mmCIF file of C-alpha atoms and ligand atoms in Angstrom:
data_model
loop_
_atom_site.group_PDB
_atom_site.id
_atom_site.type_symbol
_atom_site.label_atom_id
_atom_site.label_comp_id
_atom_site.label_asym_id
_atom_site.label_seq_id
_atom_site.Cartn_x
_atom_site.Cartn_y
_atom_site.Cartn_z
ATOM 1 C CA MET A 1383 -23.108 5.105 -9.967
ATOM 2 C CA ILE A 1384 -21.155 2.163 -8.509
ATOM 3 C CA LEU A 1385 -18.094 4.018 -6.957
ATOM 4 C CA MET A 1386 -14.569 2.837 -6.336
ATOM 5 C CA ASN A 1387 -15.016 3.626 -2.677
ATOM 6 C CA ASN A 1388 -18.344 4.469 -0.845
ATOM 7 C CA PHE A 1389 -17.577 6.193 2.376
ATOM 8 C CA LYS A 1390 -21.055 7.372 3.012
ATOM 9 C CA ILE A 1391 -22.569 3.934 3.437
ATOM 10 C CA GLN A 1392 -19.598 3.077 5.593
ATOM 11 C CA TRP A 1393 -20.297 5.924 7.755
ATOM 12 C CA ALA A 1394 -23.872 4.803 8.367
ATOM 13 C CA GLU A 1395 -22.454 1.666 9.918
ATOM 14 C CA LEU A 1396 -19.513 3.163 11.781
ATOM 15 C CA ALA A 1397 -21.013 6.428 13.064
ATOM 16 C CA PRO A 1398 -21.740 5.196 16.593
ATOM 17 C CA ASP A 1399 -18.291 3.817 17.058
ATOM 18 C CA CYS A 1400 -16.696 7.015 15.582
ATOM 19 C CA LEU A 1401 -18.832 9.305 17.680
ATOM 20 C CA ALA A 1402 -17.989 7.341 20.868
ATOM 21 C CA SER A 1403 -14.368 7.763 19.919
ATOM 22 C CA MET A 1404 -14.657 11.440 19.552
ATOM 23 C CA GLU A 1405 -16.393 11.640 23.036
ATOM 24 C CA ARG A 1406 -13.721 9.609 24.571
ATOM 25 C CA VAL A 1407 -10.882 11.617 23.080
ATOM 26 C CA GLY A 1408 -12.579 15.041 23.563
ATOM 27 C CA SER A 1409 -13.372 14.401 27.145
ATOM 28 C CA SER A 1410 -9.798 12.929 27.933
ATOM 29 C CA GLY A 1411 -8.307 16.318 27.263
ATOM 30 C CA TRP A 1412 -5.333 14.749 25.600
ATOM 31 C CA TYR A 1413 -5.134 14.972 21.751
ATOM 32 C CA VAL A 1414 -1.883 13.852 20.277
ATOM 33 C CA LEU A 1415 0.336 10.787 21.067
ATOM 34 C CA GLY A 1416 -1.406 9.458 24.087
ATOM 35 C CA ARG A 1417 -3.306 6.539 25.475
ATOM 36 C CA GLU A 1418 -5.423 6.057 22.363
ATOM 37 C CA VAL A 1419 -2.196 5.865 20.036
ATOM 38 C CA ARG A 1420 -0.558 3.377 22.373
ATOM 39 C CA ASP A 1421 -3.721 1.198 22.462
ATOM 40 C CA PHE A 1422 -4.040 1.306 18.715
ATOM 41 C CA GLU A 1423 -0.358 0.453 18.251
ATOM 42 C CA GLU A 1424 -0.839 -2.584 20.655
ATOM 43 C CA GLY A 1425 -3.856 -3.864 18.724
ATOM 44 C CA LEU A 1426 -2.113 -3.261 15.399
ATOM 45 C CA ALA A 1427 1.011 -5.109 16.517
ATOM 46 C CA ALA A 1428 -1.106 -7.984 17.755
ATOM 47 C CA MET A 1429 -3.004 -8.141 14.624
ATOM 48 C CA SER A 1430 -0.037 -8.040 12.243
ATOM 49 C CA GLY A 1431 2.266 -10.306 14.136
ATOM 50 C CA ALA A 1432 4.982 -7.570 14.555
ATOM 51 C CA SER A 1433 6.717 -7.093 17.848
ATOM 52 C CA HIS A 1434 6.079 -3.177 17.545
ATOM 53 C CA ALA A 1435 3.737 -0.928 15.754
ATOM 54 C CA VAL A 1436 4.380 2.890 15.708
ATOM 55 C CA GLY A 1437 1.789 5.339 14.446
ATOM 56 C CA CYS A 1438 2.723 8.260 12.318
ATOM 57 C CA GLY A 1439 1.199 10.919 10.094
ATOM 58 C CA ASN A 1440 0.789 8.887 6.909
ATOM 59 C CA GLY A 1441 2.220 6.153 4.722
ATOM 60 C CA LEU A 1442 4.690 8.469 3.002
ATOM 61 C CA ASP A 1443 6.187 9.596 6.237
ATOM 62 C CA ALA A 1444 6.314 6.052 7.360
ATOM 63 C CA ILE A 1445 8.727 5.035 4.485
ATOM 64 C CA GLU A 1446 10.924 8.086 4.972
ATOM 65 C CA ILE A 1447 11.101 7.330 8.783
ATOM 66 C CA ALA A 1448 11.941 3.709 8.003
ATOM 67 C CA LEU A 1449 14.763 4.509 5.585
ATOM 68 C CA ARG A 1450 16.291 7.110 7.846
ATOM 69 C CA SER A 1451 16.031 4.873 10.990
ATOM 70 C CA LEU A 1452 17.865 2.342 8.866
ATOM 71 C CA GLY A 1453 20.733 4.677 8.295
ATOM 72 C CA LEU A 1454 20.102 5.798 4.708
ATOM 73 C CA GLN A 1455 22.612 8.511 3.967
ATOM 74 C CA PRO A 1456 22.220 11.373 1.351
ATOM 75 C CA GLY A 1457 23.071 9.851 -1.999
ATOM 76 C CA GLY A 1458 22.376 6.202 -0.809
ATOM 77 C CA LYS A 1459 20.911 3.989 -3.564
ATOM 78 C CA VAL A 1460 17.481 2.575 -2.977
ATOM 79 C CA LEU A 1461 16.173 -0.202 -5.304
ATOM 80 C CA THR A 1462 12.384 0.142 -5.850
ATOM 81 C CA THR A 1463 9.673 -0.369 -8.301
ATOM 82 C CA PRO A 1464 8.525 2.119 -11.109
ATOM 83 C CA LEU A 1465 4.976 1.017 -10.797
ATOM 84 C CA SER A 1466 3.455 2.254 -7.607
ATOM 85 C CA ALA A 1467 1.935 5.331 -5.791
ATOM 86 C CA PHE A 1468 4.275 8.225 -6.374
ATOM 87 C CA ALA A 1469 4.670 8.288 -2.557
ATOM 88 C CA THR A 1470 7.013 5.191 -2.589
ATOM 89 C CA THR A 1471 9.689 6.929 -4.564
ATOM 90 C CA LEU A 1472 8.881 10.356 -3.005
ATOM 91 C CA ALA A 1473 9.676 9.016 0.464
ATOM 92 C CA ILE A 1474 13.137 7.692 -0.888
ATOM 93 C CA VAL A 1475 14.009 11.022 -2.310
ATOM 94 C CA ARG A 1476 12.792 12.906 0.843
ATOM 95 C CA ALA A 1477 15.027 10.625 2.889
ATOM 96 C CA GLY A 1478 17.967 11.683 0.743
ATOM 97 C CA GLY A 1479 18.075 8.406 -1.171
ATOM 98 C CA VAL A 1480 18.630 7.981 -5.022
ATOM 99 C CA PRO A 1481 16.010 5.791 -6.597
ATOM 100 C CA VAL A 1482 17.222 2.840 -8.667
ATOM 101 C CA TYR A 1483 14.541 0.997 -10.806
ATOM 102 C CA VAL A 1484 14.103 -2.407 -12.195
ATOM 103 C CA ASP A 1485 11.104 -3.736 -14.171
ATOM 104 C CA VAL A 1486 8.052 -5.525 -12.657
ATOM 105 C CA ASP A 1487 7.221 -9.143 -13.461
ATOM 106 C CA GLU A 1488 3.936 -10.465 -15.145
ATOM 107 C CA THR A 1489 2.115 -9.877 -11.768
ATOM 108 C CA GLY A 1490 2.886 -6.182 -11.858
ATOM 109 C CA LEU A 1491 5.002 -6.504 -8.619
ATOM 110 C CA LEU A 1492 8.818 -5.913 -8.552
ATOM 111 C CA ASP A 1493 10.675 -8.619 -10.523
ATOM 112 C CA LEU A 1494 12.917 -10.360 -7.936
ATOM 113 C CA ASP A 1495 15.147 -11.946 -10.588
ATOM 114 C CA LEU A 1496 15.903 -8.428 -11.872
ATOM 115 C CA VAL A 1497 16.401 -7.294 -8.211
ATOM 116 C CA GLU A 1498 18.981 -9.935 -7.652
ATOM 117 C CA GLU A 1499 20.867 -9.090 -10.909
ATOM 118 C CA ALA A 1500 20.874 -5.398 -9.852
ATOM 119 C CA LEU A 1501 22.147 -6.168 -6.304
ATOM 120 C CA LYS A 1502 24.905 -8.383 -7.866
ATOM 121 C CA ALA A 1503 25.833 -5.725 -10.432
ATOM 122 C CA ASP A 1504 25.965 -2.941 -8.019
ATOM 123 C CA PRO A 1505 27.039 -3.632 -4.459
ATOM 124 C CA ASP A 1506 26.458 0.107 -3.573
ATOM 125 C CA ILE A 1507 22.796 -0.626 -3.589
ATOM 126 C CA ARG A 1508 22.080 -1.262 0.198
ATOM 127 C CA TYR A 1509 18.373 -0.507 0.365
ATOM 128 C CA LEU A 1510 15.366 -2.216 -1.094
ATOM 129 C CA VAL A 1511 11.798 -1.035 -1.033
ATOM 130 C CA PRO A 1512 9.404 -3.414 -2.711
ATOM 131 C CA VAL A 1513 5.723 -2.737 -2.743
ATOM 132 C CA HIS A 1514 2.833 -5.218 -2.094
ATOM 133 C CA LEU A 1515 0.903 -3.604 -5.009
ATOM 134 C CA PHE A 1516 -2.854 -4.118 -5.394
ATOM 135 C CA GLY A 1517 -3.042 -5.848 -1.946
ATOM 136 C CA HIS A 1518 -0.959 -8.741 -3.521
ATOM 137 C CA PRO A 1519 1.745 -9.816 -1.288
ATOM 138 C CA MET A 1520 5.341 -10.324 -2.699
ATOM 139 C CA ASP A 1521 7.128 -13.580 -2.100
ATOM 140 C CA LEU A 1522 8.350 -13.069 1.502
ATOM 141 C CA ILE A 1523 10.498 -16.092 1.719
ATOM 142 C CA ARG A 1524 12.429 -14.903 -1.309
ATOM 143 C CA LEU A 1525 12.645 -11.462 -0.138
ATOM 144 C CA LYS A 1526 13.969 -12.514 3.196
ATOM 145 C CA ARG A 1527 16.722 -14.632 1.332
ATOM 146 C CA ILE A 1528 17.528 -11.610 -0.825
ATOM 147 C CA LYS A 1529 17.911 -9.473 2.224
ATOM 148 C CA GLU A 1530 20.172 -12.058 3.898
ATOM 149 C CA ARG A 1531 22.271 -13.034 1.012
ATOM 150 C CA TYR A 1532 23.029 -9.441 -0.085
ATOM 151 C CA GLY A 1533 23.019 -7.951 3.428
ATOM 152 C CA ILE A 1534 20.636 -5.065 2.477
ATOM 153 C CA ALA A 1535 18.112 -3.191 4.504
ATOM 154 C CA LEU A 1536 14.596 -4.093 3.521
ATOM 155 C CA VAL A 1537 11.408 -1.905 3.804
ATOM 156 C CA GLU A 1538 8.136 -3.386 2.792
ATOM 157 C CA ASP A 1539 5.769 -0.747 1.483
ATOM 158 C CA ALA A 1540 2.523 -2.444 2.677
ATOM 159 C CA ALA A 1541 0.278 0.614 2.217
ATOM 160 C CA GLN A 1542 -2.021 -1.542 0.046
ATOM 161 C CA ALA A 1543 -1.704 -4.782 1.742
ATOM 162 C CA ILE A 1544 -2.440 -4.872 5.574
ATOM 163 C CA GLY A 1545 -3.636 -8.371 6.478
ATOM 164 C CA ALA A 1546 -2.037 -10.024 3.361
ATOM 165 C CA SER A 1547 0.134 -13.169 3.587
ATOM 166 C CA HIS A 1548 2.340 -15.240 1.323
ATOM 167 C CA GLY A 1549 2.402 -18.939 2.183
ATOM 168 C CA ASP A 1550 2.370 -18.938 5.980
ATOM 169 C CA LEU A 1551 4.115 -15.536 6.324
ATOM 170 C CA PRO A 1552 2.202 -12.269 6.936
ATOM 171 C CA ILE A 1553 3.438 -9.089 5.410
ATOM 172 C CA GLY A 1554 6.123 -7.631 7.584
ATOM 173 C CA SER A 1555 7.940 -10.964 7.924
ATOM 174 C CA ALA A 1556 10.742 -10.127 5.625
ATOM 175 C CA GLY A 1557 11.406 -6.454 6.087
ATOM 176 C CA ASP A 1558 13.553 -4.708 8.792
ATOM 177 C CA ALA A 1559 10.593 -2.345 8.703
ATOM 178 C CA THR A 1560 7.090 -2.409 7.094
ATOM 179 C CA THR A 1561 5.063 0.608 6.356
ATOM 180 C CA LEU A 1562 1.316 1.089 6.438
ATOM 181 C CA SER A 1563 -1.061 3.850 5.269
ATOM 182 C CA PHE A 1564 -4.502 4.548 6.669
ATOM 183 C CA TYR A 1565 -5.443 6.985 3.928
ATOM 184 C CA PRO A 1566 -9.241 6.668 3.705
ATOM 185 C CA THR A 1567 -9.176 4.534 0.544
ATOM 186 C CA LYS A 1568 -6.795 1.942 1.931
ATOM 187 C CA ASN A 1569 -8.117 -1.315 3.394
ATOM 188 C CA LEU A 1570 -7.825 0.071 6.827
ATOM 189 C CA GLY A 1571 -8.755 3.592 6.289
ATOM 190 C CA ALA A 1572 -9.036 6.439 8.822
ATOM 191 C CA ILE A 1573 -11.244 9.467 8.534
ATOM 192 C CA GLY A 1574 -8.331 11.487 7.342
ATOM 193 C CA ASP A 1575 -4.539 10.816 7.119
ATOM 194 C CA ALA A 1576 -2.623 8.343 9.286
ATOM 195 C CA GLY A 1577 0.078 5.658 8.989
ATOM 196 C CA ALA A 1578 2.167 3.253 10.866
ATOM 197 C CA LEU A 1579 5.374 1.375 10.873
ATOM 198 C CA LEU A 1580 5.910 -2.281 11.885
ATOM 199 C CA THR A 1581 9.160 -3.876 13.136
ATOM 200 C CA HIS A 1582 10.537 -6.741 15.144
ATOM 201 C CA SER A 1583 13.485 -4.653 16.337
ATOM 202 C CA ASP A 1584 13.235 -2.794 19.685
ATOM 203 C CA ALA A 1585 15.911 -0.290 18.622
ATOM 204 C CA LEU A 1586 14.259 0.477 15.333
ATOM 205 C CA ALA A 1587 10.915 0.972 17.084
ATOM 206 C CA ALA A 1588 12.633 3.498 19.493
ATOM 207 C CA ARG A 1589 14.096 5.408 16.439
ATOM 208 C CA PHE A 1590 10.637 5.509 14.702
ATOM 209 C CA ARG A 1591 9.100 6.998 17.908
ATOM 210 C CA SER A 1592 11.842 9.612 17.995
ATOM 211 C CA LEU A 1593 11.922 10.578 14.360
ATOM 212 C CA ARG A 1594 8.099 10.982 14.193
ATOM 213 C CA ASP A 1595 8.295 13.479 17.108
ATOM 214 C CA TYR A 1596 11.166 16.013 16.215
ATOM 215 C CA GLY A 1597 13.841 13.476 16.761
ATOM 216 C CA GLN A 1598 13.257 13.621 20.484
ATOM 217 C CA SER A 1599 14.701 10.705 22.353
ATOM 218 C CA SER A 1600 13.185 11.997 25.595
ATOM 219 C CA LYS A 1601 11.454 15.267 26.492
ATOM 220 C CA TYR A 1602 13.394 18.311 25.170
ATOM 221 C CA VAL A 1603 16.336 15.955 24.222
ATOM 222 C CA HIS A 1604 16.732 16.101 20.469
ATOM 223 C CA SER A 1605 19.113 13.358 19.240
ATOM 224 C CA ASP A 1606 18.052 13.429 15.610
ATOM 225 C CA ILE A 1607 16.762 15.842 12.997
ATOM 226 C CA GLY A 1608 13.302 14.495 13.147
ATOM 227 C CA MET A 1609 9.848 15.475 11.702
ATOM 228 C CA ASN A 1610 6.409 16.155 12.829
ATOM 229 C CA SER A 1611 4.683 12.912 11.788
ATOM 230 C CA ARG A 1612 2.734 12.285 15.038
ATOM 231 C CA LEU A 1613 -0.638 10.458 15.108
ATOM 232 C CA ASP A 1614 -3.669 12.114 16.540
ATOM 233 C CA GLU A 1615 -5.509 10.546 19.360
ATOM 234 C CA LEU A 1616 -8.709 10.952 17.394
ATOM 235 C CA HIS A 1617 -7.511 9.066 14.321
ATOM 236 C CA ALA A 1618 -6.015 6.354 16.590
ATOM 237 C CA ALA A 1619 -9.206 5.973 18.556
ATOM 238 C CA VAL A 1620 -11.347 5.697 15.411
ATOM 239 C CA LEU A 1621 -8.916 3.226 13.886
ATOM 240 C CA ARG A 1622 -8.846 1.069 16.944
ATOM 241 C CA THR A 1623 -12.534 1.101 17.819
ATOM 242 C CA ALA A 1624 -14.355 1.547 14.587
ATOM 243 C CA MET A 1625 -12.046 0.091 11.902
ATOM 244 C CA LEU A 1626 -9.527 -2.530 13.295
ATOM 245 C CA PRO A 1627 -12.200 -4.823 14.586
ATOM 246 C CA ARG A 1628 -13.827 -4.954 11.248
ATOM 247 C CA LEU A 1629 -10.773 -5.335 9.121
ATOM 248 C CA SER A 1630 -10.841 -9.179 8.768
ATOM 249 C CA GLN A 1631 -14.428 -9.171 7.748
ATOM 250 C CA TRP A 1632 -13.760 -6.301 5.291
ATOM 251 C CA ILE A 1633 -10.825 -8.366 3.874
ATOM 252 C CA GLU A 1634 -13.066 -11.531 3.663
ATOM 253 C CA ARG A 1635 -15.655 -9.468 1.696
ATOM 254 C CA ARG A 1636 -13.062 -8.105 -0.657
ATOM 255 C CA ARG A 1637 -11.850 -11.652 -1.308
ATOM 256 C CA GLY A 1638 -15.377 -12.739 -1.984
ATOM 257 C CA ILE A 1639 -15.815 -10.105 -4.550
ATOM 258 C CA ALA A 1640 -12.588 -10.752 -6.155
ATOM 259 C CA SER A 1641 -13.587 -14.449 -6.527
ATOM 260 C CA LEU A 1642 -16.953 -13.501 -7.999
ATOM 261 C CA TYR A 1643 -15.123 -11.284 -10.601
ATOM 262 C CA ARG A 1644 -12.686 -14.165 -11.255
ATOM 263 C CA ASN A 1645 -15.319 -16.705 -11.742
ATOM 264 C CA HIS A 1646 -17.848 -14.751 -13.724
ATOM 265 C CA ILE A 1647 -15.952 -12.079 -15.646
ATOM 266 C CA SER A 1648 -15.277 -13.596 -19.091
ATOM 267 C CA HIS A 1649 -14.239 -11.463 -22.106
ATOM 268 C CA GLY A 1650 -11.700 -12.114 -24.779
ATOM 269 C CA SER A 1651 -10.162 -8.537 -24.318
ATOM 270 C CA VAL A 1652 -10.140 -8.438 -20.582
ATOM 271 C CA GLU A 1653 -7.276 -10.221 -18.753
ATOM 272 C CA PHE A 1654 -6.916 -10.757 -15.007
ATOM 273 C CA VAL A 1655 -3.560 -9.648 -13.613
ATOM 274 C CA PRO A 1656 -1.973 -12.866 -12.477
ATOM 275 C CA VAL A 1657 -1.435 -13.432 -8.909
ATOM 276 C CA ASN A 1658 1.257 -15.776 -7.302
ATOM 277 C CA PRO A 1659 -0.556 -18.954 -6.192
ATOM 278 C CA ALA A 1660 0.987 -18.787 -2.689
ATOM 279 C CA ALA A 1661 -0.329 -15.097 -2.293
ATOM 280 C CA ARG A 1662 -3.233 -14.522 0.012
ATOM 281 C CA SER A 1663 -4.171 -11.183 -1.397
ATOM 282 C CA VAL A 1664 -6.293 -8.649 0.386
ATOM 283 C CA TRP A 1665 -7.525 -7.188 -2.922
ATOM 284 C CA HIS A 1666 -6.961 -3.432 -2.217
ATOM 285 C CA LEU A 1667 -7.706 -3.136 -5.979
ATOM 286 C CA PHE A 1668 -9.069 -5.479 -8.666
ATOM 287 C CA PRO A 1669 -6.817 -4.825 -11.657
ATOM 288 C CA VAL A 1670 -7.471 -6.092 -15.045
ATOM 289 C CA LEU A 1671 -5.549 -5.604 -18.411
ATOM 290 C CA VAL A 1672 -7.150 -4.542 -21.618
ATOM 291 C CA PRO A 1673 -5.333 -3.633 -24.896
ATOM 292 C CA SER A 1674 -4.017 -0.091 -24.472
ATOM 293 C CA ARG A 1675 -5.705 1.278 -27.487
ATOM 294 C CA LEU A 1676 -9.134 0.084 -26.257
ATOM 295 C CA ARG A 1677 -8.712 1.345 -22.584
ATOM 296 C CA ASP A 1678 -10.559 4.596 -22.976
ATOM 297 C CA ASN A 1679 -13.286 2.822 -24.841
ATOM 298 C CA PHE A 1680 -13.552 0.145 -22.027
ATOM 299 C CA MET A 1681 -13.686 2.786 -19.373
ATOM 300 C CA ALA A 1682 -16.236 4.799 -21.135
ATOM 301 C CA HIS A 1683 -18.427 1.833 -21.628
ATOM 302 C CA LEU A 1684 -18.282 0.948 -17.912
ATOM 303 C CA SER A 1685 -19.112 4.530 -17.003
ATOM 304 C CA GLY A 1686 -22.024 4.488 -19.425
ATOM 305 C CA LEU A 1687 -23.492 1.719 -17.355
ATOM 306 C CA GLY A 1688 -22.835 3.424 -14.108
ATOM 307 C CA VAL A 1689 -19.701 1.737 -13.051
ATOM 308 C CA GLN A 1690 -16.618 3.851 -12.062
ATOM 309 C CA SER A 1691 -13.213 2.530 -12.762
ATOM 310 C CA GLY A 1692 -9.620 3.713 -12.110
ATOM 311 C CA ILE A 1693 -6.044 3.339 -13.414
ATOM 312 C CA HIS A 1694 -3.179 2.239 -11.134
ATOM 313 C CA TYR A 1695 -1.127 3.740 -12.315
ATOM 314 C CA PRO A 1696 -1.250 5.609 -15.687
ATOM 315 C CA ARG A 1697 2.264 7.005 -15.649
ATOM 316 C CA LEU A 1698 5.460 5.343 -14.291
ATOM 317 C CA ILE A 1699 7.022 7.101 -11.444
ATOM 318 C CA PRO A 1700 10.421 7.833 -13.171
ATOM 319 C CA ASP A 1701 8.454 9.423 -16.096
ATOM 320 C CA GLN A 1702 6.819 12.043 -13.732
ATOM 321 C CA ASP A 1703 8.049 15.675 -14.243
ATOM 322 C CA ALA A 1704 8.937 15.899 -10.611
ATOM 323 C CA MET A 1705 11.695 13.245 -11.220
ATOM 324 C CA LYS A 1706 13.580 15.363 -13.668
ATOM 325 C CA GLY A 1707 15.355 17.185 -10.720
ATOM 326 C CA VAL A 1708 16.351 14.021 -9.104
ATOM 327 C CA ALA A 1709 20.055 13.551 -9.567
ATOM 328 C CA GLY A 1710 21.473 10.011 -9.983
ATOM 329 C CA MET A 1711 18.178 8.194 -10.703
ATOM 330 C CA THR A 1712 19.129 4.962 -12.402
ATOM 331 C CA PHE A 1713 17.538 2.079 -14.352
ATOM 332 C CA MET A 1714 19.035 -1.344 -13.913
ATOM 333 C CA SER A 1715 16.699 -2.907 -16.676
ATOM 334 C CA MET A 1716 14.321 -2.001 -19.328
ATOM 335 C CA LEU A 1717 10.905 -0.953 -17.926
ATOM 336 C CA ASP A 1718 8.832 -2.549 -20.633
ATOM 337 C CA ARG A 1719 6.479 -4.646 -18.476
ATOM 338 C CA ALA A 1720 5.795 -1.737 -16.099
ATOM 339 C CA ARG A 1721 5.083 0.452 -19.036
ATOM 340 C CA SER A 1722 2.637 -2.064 -20.535
ATOM 341 C CA PHE A 1723 0.793 -2.073 -17.130
ATOM 342 C CA ALA A 1724 0.648 1.659 -17.195
ATOM 343 C CA GLU A 1725 -0.872 1.617 -20.542
ATOM 344 C CA SER A 1726 -3.285 -1.328 -19.991
ATOM 345 C CA GLU A 1727 -4.405 -1.490 -16.524
ATOM 346 C CA VAL A 1728 -7.925 -0.787 -15.318
ATOM 347 C CA SER A 1729 -9.142 -1.171 -11.672
ATOM 348 C CA LEU A 1730 -12.676 -2.390 -11.193
ATOM 349 C CA PRO A 1731 -14.699 -1.345 -8.101
ATOM 350 C CA ILE A 1732 -13.930 -3.448 -4.996
ATOM 351 C CA HIS A 1733 -14.677 -2.480 -1.525
ATOM 352 C CA PRO A 1734 -16.421 -4.050 1.549
ATOM 353 C CA TYR A 1735 -19.614 -2.019 0.969
ATOM 354 C CA LEU A 1736 -20.353 -3.289 -2.482
ATOM 355 C CA GLY A 1737 -23.628 -5.120 -2.580
ATOM 356 C CA GLU A 1738 -24.345 -8.377 -4.373
ATOM 357 C CA SER A 1739 -26.427 -6.706 -7.057
ATOM 358 C CA GLU A 1740 -23.710 -4.040 -7.573
ATOM 359 C CA VAL A 1741 -21.026 -6.849 -7.997
ATOM 360 C CA GLU A 1742 -23.437 -8.536 -10.576
ATOM 361 C CA ARG A 1743 -23.792 -5.132 -12.549
ATOM 362 C CA VAL A 1744 -20.021 -4.709 -12.634
ATOM 363 C CA ILE A 1745 -19.705 -8.380 -14.094
ATOM 364 C CA GLU A 1746 -22.426 -7.696 -16.602
ATOM 365 C CA ALA A 1747 -20.932 -4.278 -17.569
ATOM 366 C CA VAL A 1748 -17.564 -5.874 -18.273
ATOM 367 C CA ASN A 1749 -19.006 -8.879 -20.082
ATOM 368 C CA SER A 1750 -21.272 -6.816 -22.313
ATOM 369 C CA TRP A 1751 -18.504 -4.597 -23.654
ATOM 370 C CA ARG A 1752 -18.112 -4.615 -27.347
ATOM 371 C CA PRO A 1753 -14.824 -2.936 -28.028
ATOM 372 C CA SER A 1754 -14.976 -0.429 -30.836
HETATM 373 C C1 LIG B 706 -1.128 5.255 -0.351
HETATM 374 C C2 LIG B 706 0.313 4.659 -0.589
HETATM 375 C C3 LIG B 706 1.382 5.244 -0.075
HETATM 376 C C4 LIG B 706 1.404 6.524 0.722
HETATM 377 O O1 LIG B 706 0.403 6.601 1.800
HETATM 378 P P1 LIG B 706 -0.241 8.006 2.293
HETATM 379 O O2 LIG B 706 -0.739 7.673 3.484
HETATM 380 O O3 LIG B 706 -1.058 8.476 1.142
HETATM 381 O O4 LIG B 706 1.080 8.973 2.374
HETATM 382 C C5 LIG B 706 2.665 4.683 -0.186
HETATM 383 N N1 LIG B 706 2.726 3.592 -0.979
HETATM 384 C C6 LIG B 706 1.701 2.966 -1.553
HETATM 385 C C7 LIG B 706 1.971 1.792 -2.363
HETATM 386 C C8 LIG B 706 0.475 3.512 -1.449
HETATM 387 O O5 LIG B 706 -0.569 3.010 -2.004
#
């Protein structure tokens, strides 16, 4: 089976670096928020062009920490996308915010025309959380302009997009804060859960550090109601030594596979999700669109030829049962486009350990589909 992710092959390559990290951390006698975390944070900040990187427990917490650090109060409205991992909205709700949705555009990312209309129509919306979905970066120049024009706080959810850029700007260029996830399937994946925040602000970085560690501003001085979202030394060590040095080659491999798919997949019923021409995607996923009534048939065909596939995401966030209890959730536009993505999207396998012959098999599997 050609899998969406293949961690066993990855382990074969990374094992020596991971085991050396384990040895280093174990023998150091210091296991949480120490030297390894600081070194990883430095490497991550340097790689991403941010002034500060602050490690935390996961991508969900990173968004909550960002919003709370930016002063979100209970009941505060946060404009975001209905088409993302549930975590994007979950973090908003956990931070006390009320999610406000507008539709996505033809690329599947938040529609910035609708974002501006919503901000004009309701000046109470003071927070915006766009998502660089699929690894495709949003238009960062435009996001920055929107942030300035409406004076809102901006958190870029870059869980799927570490390393991506739009024009000359890397992700993180527009937001007050930018959040990352190192969940194993992400482009920079740990051997377990981990996350981080990026910012250019010294003051925000200090708040992130405090909130992730019980709201302590210094030892036994608690200035905020914080959380426990600390990063383990072991994860930081593995991320810095085994993963981060390989990230750019992994991204290049993902880009190579994406261009093979784009050049060789050719099927009347399989459409590529359009990408903004200025976007330098990191291809966390390779999404295609098929007619909704044929999606099961398409996925079954792939599976029959040994090709796993996925759906990102089959149900819009505001349609989830958990959202029934969320008071004040609002829609500032119809969500037709997002809904059509939810009904039509299929993700093909794309990861750095996919071999040439496997890429060819995926292409042949797609091209040989006879919809029925
Ligand atoms: C994975 C993901 C998250 C959450 O990250 P976790 O580390 O799983 O908590 C948030 N937003 C998006 C877009 C994601 O893909």
